[in-house]
XYZ file of C-alpha atoms in Angstrom:
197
model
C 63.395 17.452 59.390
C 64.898 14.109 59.511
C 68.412 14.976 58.322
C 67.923 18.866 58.243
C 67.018 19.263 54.148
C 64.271 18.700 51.814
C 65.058 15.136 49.664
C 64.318 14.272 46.274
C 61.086 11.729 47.335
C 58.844 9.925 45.104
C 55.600 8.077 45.531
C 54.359 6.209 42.207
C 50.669 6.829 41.588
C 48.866 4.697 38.739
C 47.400 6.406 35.462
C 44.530 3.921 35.431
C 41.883 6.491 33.589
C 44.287 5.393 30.453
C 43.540 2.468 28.897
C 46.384 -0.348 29.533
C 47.058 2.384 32.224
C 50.659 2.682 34.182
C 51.972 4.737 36.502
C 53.613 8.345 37.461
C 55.706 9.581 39.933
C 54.152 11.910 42.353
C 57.168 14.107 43.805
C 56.103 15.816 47.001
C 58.823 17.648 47.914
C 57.434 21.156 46.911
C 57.711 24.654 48.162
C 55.163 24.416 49.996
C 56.419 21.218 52.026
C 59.632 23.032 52.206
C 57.797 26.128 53.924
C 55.518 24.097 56.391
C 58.432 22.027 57.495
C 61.234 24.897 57.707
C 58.487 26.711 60.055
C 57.242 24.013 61.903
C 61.339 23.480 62.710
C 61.610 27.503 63.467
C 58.708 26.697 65.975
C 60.203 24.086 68.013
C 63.221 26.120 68.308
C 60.581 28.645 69.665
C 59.472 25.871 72.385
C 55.656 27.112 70.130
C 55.325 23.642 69.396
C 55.408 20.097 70.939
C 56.131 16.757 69.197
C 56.713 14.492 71.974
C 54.488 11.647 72.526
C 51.055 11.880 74.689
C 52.311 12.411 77.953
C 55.537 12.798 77.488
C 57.246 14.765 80.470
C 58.726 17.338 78.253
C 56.023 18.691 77.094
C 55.778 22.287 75.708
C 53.467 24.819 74.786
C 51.401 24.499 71.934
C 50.721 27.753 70.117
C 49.550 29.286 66.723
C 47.706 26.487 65.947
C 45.887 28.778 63.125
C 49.323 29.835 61.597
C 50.118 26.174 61.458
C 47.074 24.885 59.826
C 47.204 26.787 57.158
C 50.698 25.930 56.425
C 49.256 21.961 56.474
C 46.664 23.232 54.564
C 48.914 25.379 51.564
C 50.954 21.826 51.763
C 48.024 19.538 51.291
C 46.635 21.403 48.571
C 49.458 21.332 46.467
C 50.099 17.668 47.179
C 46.743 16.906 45.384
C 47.266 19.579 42.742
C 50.228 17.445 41.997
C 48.489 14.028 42.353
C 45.636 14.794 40.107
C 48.190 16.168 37.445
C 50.425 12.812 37.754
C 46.734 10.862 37.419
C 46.087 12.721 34.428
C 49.696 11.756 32.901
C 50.940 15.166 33.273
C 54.249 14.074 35.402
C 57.468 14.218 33.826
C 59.682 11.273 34.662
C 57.390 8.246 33.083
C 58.098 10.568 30.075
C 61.824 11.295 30.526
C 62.350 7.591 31.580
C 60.877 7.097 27.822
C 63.690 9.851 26.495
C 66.042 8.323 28.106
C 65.745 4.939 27.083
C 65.746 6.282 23.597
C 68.580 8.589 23.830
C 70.485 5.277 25.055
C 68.959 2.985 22.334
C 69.950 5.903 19.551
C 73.431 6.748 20.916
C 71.756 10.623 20.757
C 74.618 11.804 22.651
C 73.424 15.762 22.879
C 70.657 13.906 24.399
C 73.048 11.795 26.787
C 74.280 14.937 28.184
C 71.176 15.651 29.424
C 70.157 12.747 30.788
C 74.143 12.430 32.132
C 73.689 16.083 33.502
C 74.619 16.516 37.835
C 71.229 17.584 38.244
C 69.375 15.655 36.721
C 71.001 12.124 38.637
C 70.528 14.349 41.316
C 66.377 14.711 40.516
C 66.455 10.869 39.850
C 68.284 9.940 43.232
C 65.350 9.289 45.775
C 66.263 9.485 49.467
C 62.603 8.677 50.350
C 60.785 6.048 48.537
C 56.935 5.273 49.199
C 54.008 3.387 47.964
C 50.545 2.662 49.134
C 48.767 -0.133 48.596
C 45.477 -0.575 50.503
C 43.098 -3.639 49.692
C 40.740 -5.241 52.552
C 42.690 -8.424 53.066
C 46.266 -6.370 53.216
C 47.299 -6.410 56.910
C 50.794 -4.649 56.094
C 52.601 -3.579 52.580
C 56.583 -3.261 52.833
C 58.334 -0.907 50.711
C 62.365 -0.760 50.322
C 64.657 2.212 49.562
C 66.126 3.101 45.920
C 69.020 4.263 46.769
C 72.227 3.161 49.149
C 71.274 5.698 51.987
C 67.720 5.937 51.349
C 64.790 5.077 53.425
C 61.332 3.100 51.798
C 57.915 3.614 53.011
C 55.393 1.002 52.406
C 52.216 2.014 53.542
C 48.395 0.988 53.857
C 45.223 3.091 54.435
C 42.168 1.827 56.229
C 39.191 3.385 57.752
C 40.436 3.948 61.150
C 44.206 3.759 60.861
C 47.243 3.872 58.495
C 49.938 1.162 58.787
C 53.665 2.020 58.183
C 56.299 -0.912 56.982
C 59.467 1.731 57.219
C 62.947 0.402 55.594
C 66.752 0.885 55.093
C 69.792 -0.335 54.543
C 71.554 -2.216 57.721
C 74.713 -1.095 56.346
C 73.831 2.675 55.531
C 76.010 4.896 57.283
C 72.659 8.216 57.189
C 69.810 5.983 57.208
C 68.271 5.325 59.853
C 64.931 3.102 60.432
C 64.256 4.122 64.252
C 65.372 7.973 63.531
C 62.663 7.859 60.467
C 60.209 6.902 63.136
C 60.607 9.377 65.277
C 60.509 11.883 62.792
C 57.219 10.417 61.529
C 55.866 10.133 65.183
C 56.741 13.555 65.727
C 55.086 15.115 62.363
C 51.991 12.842 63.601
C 51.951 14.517 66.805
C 51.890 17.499 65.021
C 49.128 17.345 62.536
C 46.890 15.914 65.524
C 47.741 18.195 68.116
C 47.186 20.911 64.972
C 43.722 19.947 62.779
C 42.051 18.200 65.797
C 40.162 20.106 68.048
Protein backbone atom coordinates (compact mmCIF):
# COMPACT_ATOMS: atom_id res chain seq x y z
CA UNK A 1 0.00 0.00 0.00
CA UNK A 2 1.19 3.23 -1.26
CA UNK A 3 0.40 5.40 1.77
CA UNK A 4 -0.73 2.49 4.14
CA UNK A 5 -4.88 2.79 3.50
CA UNK A 6 -7.41 1.96 1.00
CA UNK A 7 -8.44 5.51 -1.08
CA UNK A 8 -11.58 6.56 -2.43
CA UNK A 9 -10.44 5.74 -6.44
CA UNK A 10 -12.47 6.06 -9.44
CA UNK A 11 -12.11 4.95 -13.02
CA UNK A 12 -15.02 6.32 -15.43
CA UNK A 13 -16.35 3.56 -17.66
CA UNK A 14 -18.82 4.58 -20.62
CA UNK A 15 -22.61 3.38 -20.68
CA UNK A 16 -22.47 3.09 -24.46
CA UNK A 17 -25.30 0.09 -24.67
CA UNK A 18 -27.63 3.38 -23.94
CA UNK A 19 -28.50 5.27 -26.62
CA UNK A 20 -26.73 8.92 -26.52
CA UNK A 21 -24.75 6.77 -23.95
CA UNK A 22 -22.38 8.47 -21.05
CA UNK A 23 -20.47 7.32 -18.53
CA UNK A 24 -20.20 5.76 -14.77
CA UNK A 25 -17.82 5.64 -12.26
CA UNK A 26 -16.34 2.32 -11.57
CA UNK A 27 -15.03 2.50 -7.80
CA UNK A 28 -12.58 -0.30 -7.15
CA UNK A 29 -11.73 0.07 -3.87
CA UNK A 30 -13.79 -2.94 -2.47
CA UNK A 31 -13.43 -5.45 0.26
CA UNK A 32 -12.03 -7.57 -1.60
CA UNK A 33 -9.09 -5.16 -2.81
CA UNK A 34 -8.86 -4.22 0.75
CA UNK A 35 -8.29 -8.05 1.73
CA UNK A 36 -5.79 -8.97 -1.15
CA UNK A 37 -3.75 -5.91 -0.45
CA UNK A 38 -3.82 -5.97 3.56
CA UNK A 39 -2.47 -9.75 3.03
CA UNK A 40 -0.23 -9.33 0.38
CA UNK A 41 1.33 -6.40 2.97
CA UNK A 42 1.08 -9.13 6.03
CA UNK A 43 3.22 -11.30 3.57
CA UNK A 44 6.06 -9.12 2.94
CA UNK A 45 6.31 -8.50 6.53
CA UNK A 46 6.55 -12.39 6.51
CA UNK A 47 9.67 -12.09 3.95
CA UNK A 48 6.59 -14.87 1.96
CA UNK A 49 6.71 -12.57 -0.75
CA UNK A 50 9.09 -10.59 -3.07
CA UNK A 51 8.38 -7.35 -5.01
CA UNK A 52 11.70 -6.25 -6.00
CA UNK A 53 12.59 -6.02 -9.53
CA UNK A 54 14.05 -9.16 -11.67
CA UNK A 55 17.23 -9.60 -10.19
CA UNK A 56 17.20 -7.52 -7.66
CA UNK A 57 19.82 -8.53 -4.87
CA UNK A 58 17.30 -8.59 -2.16
CA UNK A 59 15.42 -11.01 -3.21
CA UNK A 60 13.15 -13.18 -0.96
CA UNK A 61 11.27 -16.19 -0.90
CA UNK A 62 8.30 -16.56 -2.78
CA UNK A 63 5.64 -18.68 -1.10
CA UNK A 64 1.83 -19.52 -1.09
CA UNK A 65 1.49 -18.68 -4.41
CA UNK A 66 -2.06 -20.64 -4.29
CA UNK A 67 -3.24 -18.56 -1.20
CA UNK A 68 -2.33 -15.52 -3.21
CA UNK A 69 -4.05 -16.27 -6.38
CA UNK A 70 -7.05 -16.68 -5.13
CA UNK A 71 -6.98 -13.50 -3.30
CA UNK A 72 -6.17 -11.85 -7.10
CA UNK A 73 -8.72 -13.92 -8.18
CA UNK A 74 -11.77 -12.94 -5.27
CA UNK A 75 -10.36 -9.23 -6.29
CA UNK A 76 -10.70 -9.57 -10.01
CA UNK A 77 -13.99 -10.98 -9.87
CA UNK A 78 -15.53 -8.39 -8.05
CA UNK A 79 -13.83 -5.70 -10.11
CA UNK A 80 -15.88 -6.97 -13.15
CA UNK A 81 -18.99 -7.63 -11.08
CA UNK A 82 -18.70 -3.96 -10.52
CA UNK A 83 -17.77 -2.97 -14.12
CA UNK A 84 -20.56 -4.79 -15.76
CA UNK A 85 -23.05 -3.18 -13.16
CA UNK A 86 -21.55 0.50 -13.90
CA UNK A 87 -21.97 -0.62 -17.91
CA UNK A 88 -25.39 -1.44 -17.27
CA UNK A 89 -26.04 2.12 -15.47
CA UNK A 90 -26.34 0.58 -12.18
CA UNK A 91 -23.51 2.96 -10.45
CA UNK A 92 -24.54 5.52 -8.16
CA UNK A 93 -22.65 8.76 -8.59
CA UNK A 94 -23.76 9.68 -12.44
CA UNK A 95 -27.10 9.48 -10.51
CA UNK A 96 -26.26 11.42 -7.32
CA UNK A 97 -24.24 13.95 -9.47
CA UNK A 98 -27.94 14.36 -11.11
CA UNK A 99 -29.45 14.83 -7.27
CA UNK A 100 -27.15 16.99 -6.56
CA UNK A 101 -27.33 19.35 -9.21
CA UNK A 102 -30.99 19.46 -8.50
CA UNK A 103 -30.90 19.79 -4.85
CA UNK A 104 -28.59 22.96 -5.73
CA UNK A 105 -30.86 24.23 -8.60
CA UNK A 106 -34.09 23.77 -6.04
CA UNK A 107 -32.45 25.19 -2.88
CA UNK A 108 -33.84 21.50 -1.37
CA UNK A 109 -31.87 22.12 1.62
CA UNK A 110 -32.84 18.59 3.55
CA UNK A 111 -31.36 17.49 0.38
CA UNK A 112 -28.17 19.85 0.77
CA UNK A 113 -27.43 18.18 3.93
CA UNK A 114 -26.92 15.22 2.30
CA UNK A 115 -25.05 16.07 -0.36
CA UNK A 116 -23.05 18.62 2.34
CA UNK A 117 -22.74 15.47 4.66
CA UNK A 118 -18.56 14.56 5.91
CA UNK A 119 -18.98 11.41 4.28
CA UNK A 120 -20.24 11.87 1.51
CA UNK A 121 -17.27 14.79 0.32
CA UNK A 122 -15.34 12.20 1.72
CA UNK A 123 -16.86 9.35 -1.04
CA UNK A 124 -16.51 12.17 -3.71
CA UNK A 125 -12.76 13.06 -2.84
CA UNK A 126 -10.64 10.75 -5.22
CA UNK A 127 -7.02 10.17 -4.19
CA UNK A 128 -6.55 7.95 -7.30
CA UNK A 129 -7.91 8.99 -10.55
CA UNK A 130 -7.69 6.68 -13.79
CA UNK A 131 -8.86 6.30 -17.27
CA UNK A 132 -8.12 4.07 -20.16
CA UNK A 133 -8.21 4.88 -23.42
CA UNK A 134 -6.80 2.37 -25.94
CA UNK A 135 -7.18 3.02 -29.83
CA UNK A 136 -4.42 1.65 -32.44
CA UNK A 137 -2.82 4.97 -33.25
CA UNK A 138 -2.63 6.00 -29.26
CA UNK A 139 1.07 5.66 -28.31
CA UNK A 140 0.41 7.11 -24.64
CA UNK A 141 -2.93 8.65 -22.84
CA UNK A 142 -2.14 11.09 -19.77
CA UNK A 143 -4.47 11.33 -17.02
CA UNK A 144 -4.24 14.11 -14.07
CA UNK A 145 -5.35 13.91 -10.41
CA UNK A 146 -8.82 15.37 -8.98
CA UNK A 147 -7.84 16.33 -6.06
CA UNK A 148 -4.78 18.57 -4.39
CA UNK A 149 -2.86 15.40 -3.10
CA UNK A 150 -4.09 12.99 -5.51
CA UNK A 151 -2.36 10.96 -8.06
CA UNK A 152 -3.97 10.39 -12.01
CA UNK A 153 -3.48 7.35 -14.00
CA UNK A 154 -3.80 7.55 -17.66
CA UNK A 155 -3.48 4.37 -19.14
CA UNK A 156 -3.53 2.35 -22.55
CA UNK A 157 -4.01 -1.40 -23.30
CA UNK A 158 -2.46 -3.16 -26.24
CA UNK A 159 -1.87 -6.69 -27.17
CA UNK A 160 1.43 -7.19 -25.67
CA UNK A 161 1.80 -4.40 -23.14
CA UNK A 162 -0.01 -1.71 -21.05
CA UNK A 163 1.38 1.86 -21.01
CA UNK A 164 1.18 4.01 -17.80
CA UNK A 165 1.19 8.12 -18.05
CA UNK A 166 1.26 8.45 -13.94
CA UNK A 167 0.59 12.20 -12.50
CA UNK A 168 0.60 14.62 -9.48
CA UNK A 169 0.86 17.68 -8.21
CA UNK A 170 4.65 19.22 -8.06
CA UNK A 171 3.56 21.03 -5.12
CA UNK A 172 1.69 18.15 -3.17
CA UNK A 173 3.15 17.64 0.05
CA UNK A 174 1.69 13.16 -0.02
CA UNK A 175 1.82 12.69 -3.60
CA UNK A 176 4.27 11.31 -4.98
CA UNK A 177 4.85 10.35 -8.88
CA UNK A 178 8.13 8.09 -8.39
CA UNK A 179 6.65 6.49 -4.95
CA UNK A 180 3.32 5.60 -7.16
CA UNK A 181 5.72 3.79 -9.40
CA UNK A 182 7.21 1.78 -7.25
CA UNK A 183 4.19 0.76 -5.73
CA UNK A 184 2.83 -0.14 -9.17
CA UNK A 185 6.17 -1.94 -10.10
CA UNK A 186 5.97 -3.79 -7.04
CA UNK A 187 2.11 -4.99 -7.35
CA UNK A 188 3.37 -5.94 -11.06
CA UNK A 189 6.00 -8.02 -9.71
CA UNK A 190 3.54 -9.54 -7.78
CA UNK A 191 0.76 -10.61 -10.02
CA UNK A 192 3.62 -12.05 -12.41
CA UNK A 193 5.66 -13.74 -10.04
CA UNK A 194 1.88 -15.03 -8.74
CA UNK A 195 -0.52 -16.12 -12.03
CA UNK A 196 2.54 -16.97 -14.24
CA UNK A 197 3.91 -20.19 -14.10
Amino acid sequence: MLHEKLCCTSNVCPTTSFFHGSTEVLRSATIEMLALVSRVAEMEKERLIDTTPEGSPSTKPFARKGELKEYIHNAARRHDELLEEARCGQGVDRHLLALHHLAEKNKDDDALSFFNDVVYKQMKTFTLESRQFSQPWLQYYSFGPATPNGYGIGYVIDEDEIRLSLSAFANSPSANVADLAAAITGAYQIIVKTLLP
